mmCIF file of C-alpha atoms in Angstrom:
data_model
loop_
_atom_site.group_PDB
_atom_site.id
_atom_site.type_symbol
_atom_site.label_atom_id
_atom_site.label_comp_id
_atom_site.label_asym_id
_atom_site.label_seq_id
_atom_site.Cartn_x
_atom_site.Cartn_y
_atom_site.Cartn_z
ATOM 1 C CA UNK A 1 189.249 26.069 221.478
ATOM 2 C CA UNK A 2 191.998 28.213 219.588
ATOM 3 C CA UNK A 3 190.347 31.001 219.115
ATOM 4 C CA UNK A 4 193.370 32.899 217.398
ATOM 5 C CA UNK A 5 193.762 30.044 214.824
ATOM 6 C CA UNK A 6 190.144 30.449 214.246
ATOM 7 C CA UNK A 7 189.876 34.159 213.888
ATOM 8 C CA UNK A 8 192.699 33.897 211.458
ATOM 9 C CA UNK A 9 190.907 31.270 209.434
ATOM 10 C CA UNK A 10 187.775 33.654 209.573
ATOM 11 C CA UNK A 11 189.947 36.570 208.077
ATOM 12 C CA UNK A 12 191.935 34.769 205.385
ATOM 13 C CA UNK A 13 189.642 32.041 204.538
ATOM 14 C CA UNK A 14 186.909 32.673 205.059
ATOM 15 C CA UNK A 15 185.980 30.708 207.348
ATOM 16 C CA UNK A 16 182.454 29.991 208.845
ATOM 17 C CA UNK A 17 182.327 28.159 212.707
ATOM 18 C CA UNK A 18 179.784 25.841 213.182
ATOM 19 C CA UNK A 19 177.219 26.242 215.628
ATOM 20 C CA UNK A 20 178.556 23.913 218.012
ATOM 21 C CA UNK A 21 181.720 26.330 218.257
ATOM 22 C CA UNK A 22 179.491 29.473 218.714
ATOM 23 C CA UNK A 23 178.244 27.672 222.121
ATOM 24 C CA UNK A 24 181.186 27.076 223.070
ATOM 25 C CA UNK A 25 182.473 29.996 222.741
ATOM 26 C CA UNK A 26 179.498 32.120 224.475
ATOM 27 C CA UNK A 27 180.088 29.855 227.631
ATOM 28 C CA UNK A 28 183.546 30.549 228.041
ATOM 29 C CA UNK A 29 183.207 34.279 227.762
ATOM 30 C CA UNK A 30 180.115 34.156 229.851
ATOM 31 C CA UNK A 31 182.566 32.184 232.249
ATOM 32 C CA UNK A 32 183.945 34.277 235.167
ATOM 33 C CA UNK A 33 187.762 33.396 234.185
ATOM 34 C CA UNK A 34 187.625 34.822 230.236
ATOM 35 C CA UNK A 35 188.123 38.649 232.024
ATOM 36 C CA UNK A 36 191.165 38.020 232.745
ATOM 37 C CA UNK A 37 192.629 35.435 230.074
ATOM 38 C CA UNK A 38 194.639 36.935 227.116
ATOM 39 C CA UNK A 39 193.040 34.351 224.815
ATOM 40 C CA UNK A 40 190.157 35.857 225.285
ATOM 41 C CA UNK A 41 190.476 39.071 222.830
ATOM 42 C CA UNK A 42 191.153 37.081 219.730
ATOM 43 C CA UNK A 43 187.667 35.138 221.168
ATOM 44 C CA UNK A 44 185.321 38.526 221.292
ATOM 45 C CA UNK A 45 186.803 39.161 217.869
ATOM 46 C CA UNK A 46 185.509 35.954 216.720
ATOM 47 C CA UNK A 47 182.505 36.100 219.049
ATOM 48 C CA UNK A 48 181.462 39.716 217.191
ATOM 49 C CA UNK A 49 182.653 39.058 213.472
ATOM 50 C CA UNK A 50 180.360 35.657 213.548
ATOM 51 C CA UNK A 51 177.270 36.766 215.852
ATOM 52 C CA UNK A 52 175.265 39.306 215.230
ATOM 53 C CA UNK A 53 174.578 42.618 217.708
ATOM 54 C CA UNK A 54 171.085 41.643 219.743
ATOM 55 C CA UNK A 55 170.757 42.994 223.136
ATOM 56 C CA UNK A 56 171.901 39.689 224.782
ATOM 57 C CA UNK A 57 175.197 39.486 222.485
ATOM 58 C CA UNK A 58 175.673 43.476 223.361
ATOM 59 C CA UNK A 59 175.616 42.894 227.371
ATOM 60 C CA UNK A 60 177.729 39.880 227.109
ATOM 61 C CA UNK A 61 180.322 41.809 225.177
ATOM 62 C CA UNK A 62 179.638 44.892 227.197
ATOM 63 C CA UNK A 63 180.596 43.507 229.960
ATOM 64 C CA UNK A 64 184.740 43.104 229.022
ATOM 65 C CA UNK A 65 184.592 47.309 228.879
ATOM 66 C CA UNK A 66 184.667 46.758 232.539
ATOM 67 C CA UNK A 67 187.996 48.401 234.464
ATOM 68 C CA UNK A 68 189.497 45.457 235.723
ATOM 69 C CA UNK A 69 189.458 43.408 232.770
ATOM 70 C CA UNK A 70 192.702 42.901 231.221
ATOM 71 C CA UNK A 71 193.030 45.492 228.866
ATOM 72 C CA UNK A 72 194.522 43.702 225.574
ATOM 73 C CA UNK A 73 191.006 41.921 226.114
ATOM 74 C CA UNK A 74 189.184 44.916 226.687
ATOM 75 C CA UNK A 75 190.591 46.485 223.545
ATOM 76 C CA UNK A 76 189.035 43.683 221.636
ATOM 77 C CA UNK A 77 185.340 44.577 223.234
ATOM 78 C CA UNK A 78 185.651 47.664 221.780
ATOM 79 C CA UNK A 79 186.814 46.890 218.523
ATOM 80 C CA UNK A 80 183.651 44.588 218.868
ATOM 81 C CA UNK A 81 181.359 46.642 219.479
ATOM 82 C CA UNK A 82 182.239 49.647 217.360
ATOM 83 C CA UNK A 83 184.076 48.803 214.677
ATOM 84 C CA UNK A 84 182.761 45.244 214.163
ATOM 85 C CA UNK A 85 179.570 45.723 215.273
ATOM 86 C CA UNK A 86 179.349 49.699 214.506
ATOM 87 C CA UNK A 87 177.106 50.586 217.839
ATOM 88 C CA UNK A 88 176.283 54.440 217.861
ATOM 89 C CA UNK A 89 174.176 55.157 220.608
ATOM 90 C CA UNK A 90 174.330 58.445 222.548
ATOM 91 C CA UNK A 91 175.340 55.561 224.994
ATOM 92 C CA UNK A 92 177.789 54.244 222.776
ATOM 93 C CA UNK A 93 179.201 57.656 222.364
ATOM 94 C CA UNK A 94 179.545 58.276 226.047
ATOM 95 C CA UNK A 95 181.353 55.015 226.389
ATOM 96 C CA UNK A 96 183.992 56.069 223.378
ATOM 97 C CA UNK A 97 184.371 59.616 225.410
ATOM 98 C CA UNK A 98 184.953 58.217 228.854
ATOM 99 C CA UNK A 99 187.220 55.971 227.414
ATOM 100 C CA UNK A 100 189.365 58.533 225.504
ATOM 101 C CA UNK A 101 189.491 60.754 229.011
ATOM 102 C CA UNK A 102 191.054 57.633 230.535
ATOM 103 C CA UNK A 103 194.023 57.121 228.111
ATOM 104 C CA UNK A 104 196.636 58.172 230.856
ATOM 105 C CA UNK A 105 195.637 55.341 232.719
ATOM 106 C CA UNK A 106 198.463 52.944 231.732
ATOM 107 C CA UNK A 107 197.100 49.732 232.583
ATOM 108 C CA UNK A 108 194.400 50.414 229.923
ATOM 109 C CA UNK A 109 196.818 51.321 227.295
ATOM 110 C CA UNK A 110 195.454 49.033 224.412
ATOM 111 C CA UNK A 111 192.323 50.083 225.213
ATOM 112 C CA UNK A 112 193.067 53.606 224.368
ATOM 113 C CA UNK A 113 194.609 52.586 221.336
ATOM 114 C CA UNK A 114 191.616 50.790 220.101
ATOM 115 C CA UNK A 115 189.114 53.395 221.228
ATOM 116 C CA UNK A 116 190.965 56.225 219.279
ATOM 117 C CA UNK A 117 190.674 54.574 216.212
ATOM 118 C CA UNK A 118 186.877 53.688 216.791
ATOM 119 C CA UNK A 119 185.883 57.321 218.030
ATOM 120 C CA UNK A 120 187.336 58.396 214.737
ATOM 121 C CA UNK A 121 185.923 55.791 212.689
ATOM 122 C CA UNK A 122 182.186 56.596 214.259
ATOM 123 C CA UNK A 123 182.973 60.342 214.186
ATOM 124 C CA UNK A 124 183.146 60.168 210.378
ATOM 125 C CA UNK A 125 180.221 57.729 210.466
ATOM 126 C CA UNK A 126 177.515 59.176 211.924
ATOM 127 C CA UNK A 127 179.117 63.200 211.994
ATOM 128 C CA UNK A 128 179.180 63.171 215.614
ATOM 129 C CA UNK A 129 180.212 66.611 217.126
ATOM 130 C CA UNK A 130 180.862 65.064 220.792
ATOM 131 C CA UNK A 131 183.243 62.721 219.016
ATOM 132 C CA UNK A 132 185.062 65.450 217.351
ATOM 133 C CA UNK A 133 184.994 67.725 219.780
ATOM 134 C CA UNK A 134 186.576 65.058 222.260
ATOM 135 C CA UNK A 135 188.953 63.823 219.766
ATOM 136 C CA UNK A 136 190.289 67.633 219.465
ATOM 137 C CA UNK A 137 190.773 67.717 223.554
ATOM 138 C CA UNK A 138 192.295 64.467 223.495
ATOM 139 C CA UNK A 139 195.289 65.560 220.673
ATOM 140 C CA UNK A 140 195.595 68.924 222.409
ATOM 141 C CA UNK A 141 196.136 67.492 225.434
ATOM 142 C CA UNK A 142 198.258 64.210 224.291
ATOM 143 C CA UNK A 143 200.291 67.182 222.480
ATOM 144 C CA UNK A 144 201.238 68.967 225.378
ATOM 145 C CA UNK A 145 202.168 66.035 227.294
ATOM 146 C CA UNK A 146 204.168 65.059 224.281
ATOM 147 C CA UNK A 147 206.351 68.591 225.284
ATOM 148 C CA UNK A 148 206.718 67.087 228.506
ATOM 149 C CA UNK A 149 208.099 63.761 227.173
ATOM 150 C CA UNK A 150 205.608 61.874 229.011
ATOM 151 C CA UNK A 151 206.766 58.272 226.815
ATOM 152 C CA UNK A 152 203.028 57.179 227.549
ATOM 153 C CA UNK A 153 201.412 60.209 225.284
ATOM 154 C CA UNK A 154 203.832 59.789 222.522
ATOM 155 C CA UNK A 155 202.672 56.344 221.082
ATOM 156 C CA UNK A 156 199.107 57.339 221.288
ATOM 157 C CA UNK A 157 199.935 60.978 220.000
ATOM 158 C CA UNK A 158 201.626 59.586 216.908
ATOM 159 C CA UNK A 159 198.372 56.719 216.580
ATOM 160 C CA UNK A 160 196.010 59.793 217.042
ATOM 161 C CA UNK A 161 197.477 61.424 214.357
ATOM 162 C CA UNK A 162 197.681 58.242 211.688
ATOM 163 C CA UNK A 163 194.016 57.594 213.017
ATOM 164 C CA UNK A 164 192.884 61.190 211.869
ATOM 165 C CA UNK A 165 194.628 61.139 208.743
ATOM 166 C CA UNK A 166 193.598 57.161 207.996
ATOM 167 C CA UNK A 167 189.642 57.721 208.579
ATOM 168 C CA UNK A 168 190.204 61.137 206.620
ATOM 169 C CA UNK A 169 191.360 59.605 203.800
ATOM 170 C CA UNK A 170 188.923 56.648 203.560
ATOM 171 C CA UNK A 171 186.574 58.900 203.755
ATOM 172 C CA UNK A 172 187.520 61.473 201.228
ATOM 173 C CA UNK A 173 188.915 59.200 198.430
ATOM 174 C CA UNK A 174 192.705 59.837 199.319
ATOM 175 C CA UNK A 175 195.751 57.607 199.553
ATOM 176 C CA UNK A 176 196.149 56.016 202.865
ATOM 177 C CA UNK A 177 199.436 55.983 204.276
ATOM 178 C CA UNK A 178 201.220 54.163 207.761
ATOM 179 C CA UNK A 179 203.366 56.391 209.895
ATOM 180 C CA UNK A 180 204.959 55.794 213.006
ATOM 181 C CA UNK A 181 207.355 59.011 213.799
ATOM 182 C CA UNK A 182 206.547 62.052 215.530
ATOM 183 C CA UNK A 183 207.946 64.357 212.942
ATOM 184 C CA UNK A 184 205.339 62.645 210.350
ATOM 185 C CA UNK A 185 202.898 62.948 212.815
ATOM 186 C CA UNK A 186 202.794 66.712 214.077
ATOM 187 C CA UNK A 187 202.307 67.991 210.382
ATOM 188 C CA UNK A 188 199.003 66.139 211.018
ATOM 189 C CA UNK A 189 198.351 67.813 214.063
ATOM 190 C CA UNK A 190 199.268 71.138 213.240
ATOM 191 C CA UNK A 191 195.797 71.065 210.605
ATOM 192 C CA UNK A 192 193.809 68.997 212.901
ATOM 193 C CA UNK A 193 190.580 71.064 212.403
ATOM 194 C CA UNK A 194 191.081 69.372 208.602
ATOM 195 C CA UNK A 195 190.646 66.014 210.104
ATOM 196 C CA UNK A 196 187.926 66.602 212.161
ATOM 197 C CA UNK A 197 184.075 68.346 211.851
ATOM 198 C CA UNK A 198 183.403 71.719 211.544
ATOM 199 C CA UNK A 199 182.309 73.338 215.052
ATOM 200 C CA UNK A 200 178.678 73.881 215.789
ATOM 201 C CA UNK A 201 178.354 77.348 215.603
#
């Protein structure tokens, strides 16, 4: 099966697979090779977008979070499962923090990407205080390893940044805007505390 062709026939029209695709598709990713193929992440995203989120779809899907699964497919489980699928658990929530604490790991670089976006996106969706307190650690810390030119903090600095903004502004009414520069994303930073919750007292 092509599952990019189909996942772009899903998104722009509308397309609907038929249920002899949908068991096709849950045996290859419950085969032990899909880990590891690249064609898999355009097949979760189909997989989640046309299935819905019972425990047995949730475990098979799970299961691509693992740490030696190739990370442009990993990215796509998590995607799945949080943005597609919108899990928030206090499980789901430790998942999204362990993941963010692993985003110098660069073999799981898409991941990271993918899990910034979605522990924003559930922050403003559920007003979770872990998630914004993590999310403030994580641009602190991708910040100061930005002064240190580490080249692996910068892209995920800068997507930290348009993620705050971009869930900010969706959620308050405001234009949305694309950014890809470090000088258009530090203005975001410097009035972080405007993009995330107010502290606990």
């Amino acid at each position: 099966m092509d599952f990019s062709n189909i996942y772009q026939r899903m998104k722009f029209e509308e397309y609907e697979i038929s249920e002899e695709e949908r068991e096709q598709l849950t045996d290859y990713l419950k085969s032990a090779g899909s880990i590891s193929r690249p064609q898999s992440h355009a097949g979760l995203l189909v997989f989640c977008y046309s299935s819905e989120p019972t425990p047995g779809n949730i475990e098979l899907v799970r299961k691509f979070l693992a740490k030696h699964v190739e990370d442009y497919t990993r990215s796509a489980a998590v995607t799945g499962l949080y943005r597609i699928w919108k899990l928030g658990k206090t499980s789901d929530i430790d998942d999204l923090l362990g993941l963010l604490e692993r985003w110098s790991v660069e073999s799981q670089h898409d991941t990271s990407l993918a899990a910034i976006g979605c522990a924003f996106l559930v922050m403003h969706r559920l007003q979770d205080h872990r998630l914004s307190l993590g999310l403030r650690r994580l641009l602190e810390t991708l910040h100061e390893e930005v002064k240190r030119d580490n080249d692996l903090a910068v892209g995920l600095f800068i997507h930290a940044c348009w993620s705050a903004y971009d869930n900010w502004a969706v959620n308050n009414g405001q234009r949305r805007m694309h950014f890809d520069a470090i000088k258009e994303a530090l203005p975001i930073y410097s009035d972080r505390q405007k993009y995330l919750l107010e502290p606990i007292n």
